[in-house]
Amino acid sequence: LILSVNLDSATGYNTPKKELQKLVGLEGIALTPLRPAGTAELSGERVDVVSEGGFIPPGIKVKVVLVEGSRVIVRPIGEQKEQ
């Protein structure tokens, strides 16, 4: 089996950012509800993330547990912040 199509940036194919791997182990805050996808702040940057399980409300501390391609997977590690 041989792939006859060339998958490079000239033909519009973009590989996931390798720098996302540096996020594994970082802790941050969920900025939006994670249902399971949303946005978190990690090291001062807004990052699109997916929760490892279910719903995570905004303001909960999260930790990056895995990066699969362009998917950054987080799990909650703290209590909801007081408002």
mmCIF file with all atom_site columns, N, CA and C in Angstrom, residues 2 33 45 63 69 82:
data_model
loop_
_atom_site.group_PDB
_atom_site.id
_atom_site.type_symbol
_atom_site.label_atom_id
_atom_site.label_alt_id
_atom_site.label_comp_id
_atom_site.label_asym_id
_atom_site.label_entity_id
_atom_site.label_seq_id
_atom_site.pdbx_PDB_ins_code
_atom_site.Cartn_x
_atom_site.Cartn_y
_atom_site.Cartn_z
_atom_site.occupancy
_atom_site.B_iso_or_equiv
_atom_site.pdbx_formal_charge
_atom_site.auth_seq_id
_atom_site.auth_comp_id
_atom_site.auth_asym_id
_atom_site.auth_atom_id
_atom_site.pdbx_PDB_model_num
ATOM 1  N N  . ILE A 1 2  ? 0.715   2.091  -0.969 1.00 0.00 ? 2  ILE A N  1
ATOM 2  C CA . ILE A 1 2  ? 1.538   3.293  -1.088 1.00 0.00 ? 2  ILE A CA 1
ATOM 3  C C  . ILE A 1 2  ? 0.620   4.498  -1.229 1.00 0.00 ? 2  ILE A C  1
ATOM 4  N N  . PRO A 1 33 ? -16.167 27.062 30.243 1.00 0.00 ? 33 PRO A N  1
ATOM 5  C CA . PRO A 1 33 ? -16.594 25.710 30.612 1.00 0.00 ? 33 PRO A CA 1
ATOM 6  C C  . PRO A 1 33 ? -15.976 24.697 29.646 1.00 0.00 ? 33 PRO A C  1
ATOM 7  N N  . GLU A 1 45 ? -0.796  31.761 28.414 1.00 0.00 ? 45 GLU A N  1
ATOM 8  C CA . GLU A 1 45 ? -1.333  31.648 27.060 1.00 0.00 ? 45 GLU A CA 1
ATOM 9  C C  . GLU A 1 45 ? -2.703  30.992 27.087 1.00 0.00 ? 45 GLU A C  1
ATOM 10 N N  . LYS A 1 63 ? -4.728  20.480 34.960 1.00 0.00 ? 63 LYS A N  1
ATOM 11 C CA . LYS A 1 63 ? -3.363  20.052 34.659 1.00 0.00 ? 63 LYS A CA 1
ATOM 12 C C  . LYS A 1 63 ? -3.369  19.310 33.331 1.00 0.00 ? 63 LYS A C  1
ATOM 13 N N  . GLY A 1 69 ? -1.332  14.826 19.170 1.00 0.00 ? 69 GLY A N  1
ATOM 14 C CA . GLY A 1 69 ? -1.388  15.677 17.988 1.00 0.00 ? 69 GLY A CA 1
ATOM 15 C C  . GLY A 1 69 ? -1.646  17.104 18.397 1.00 0.00 ? 69 GLY A C  1
ATOM 16 N N  . GLU A 1 82 ? -13.532 31.129 44.392 1.00 0.00 ? 82 GLU A N  1
ATOM 17 C CA . GLU A 1 82 ? -14.655 31.905 44.940 1.00 0.00 ? 82 GLU A CA 1
ATOM 18 C C  . GLU A 1 82 ? -14.881 33.133 44.089 1.00 0.00 ? 82 GLU A C  1
#
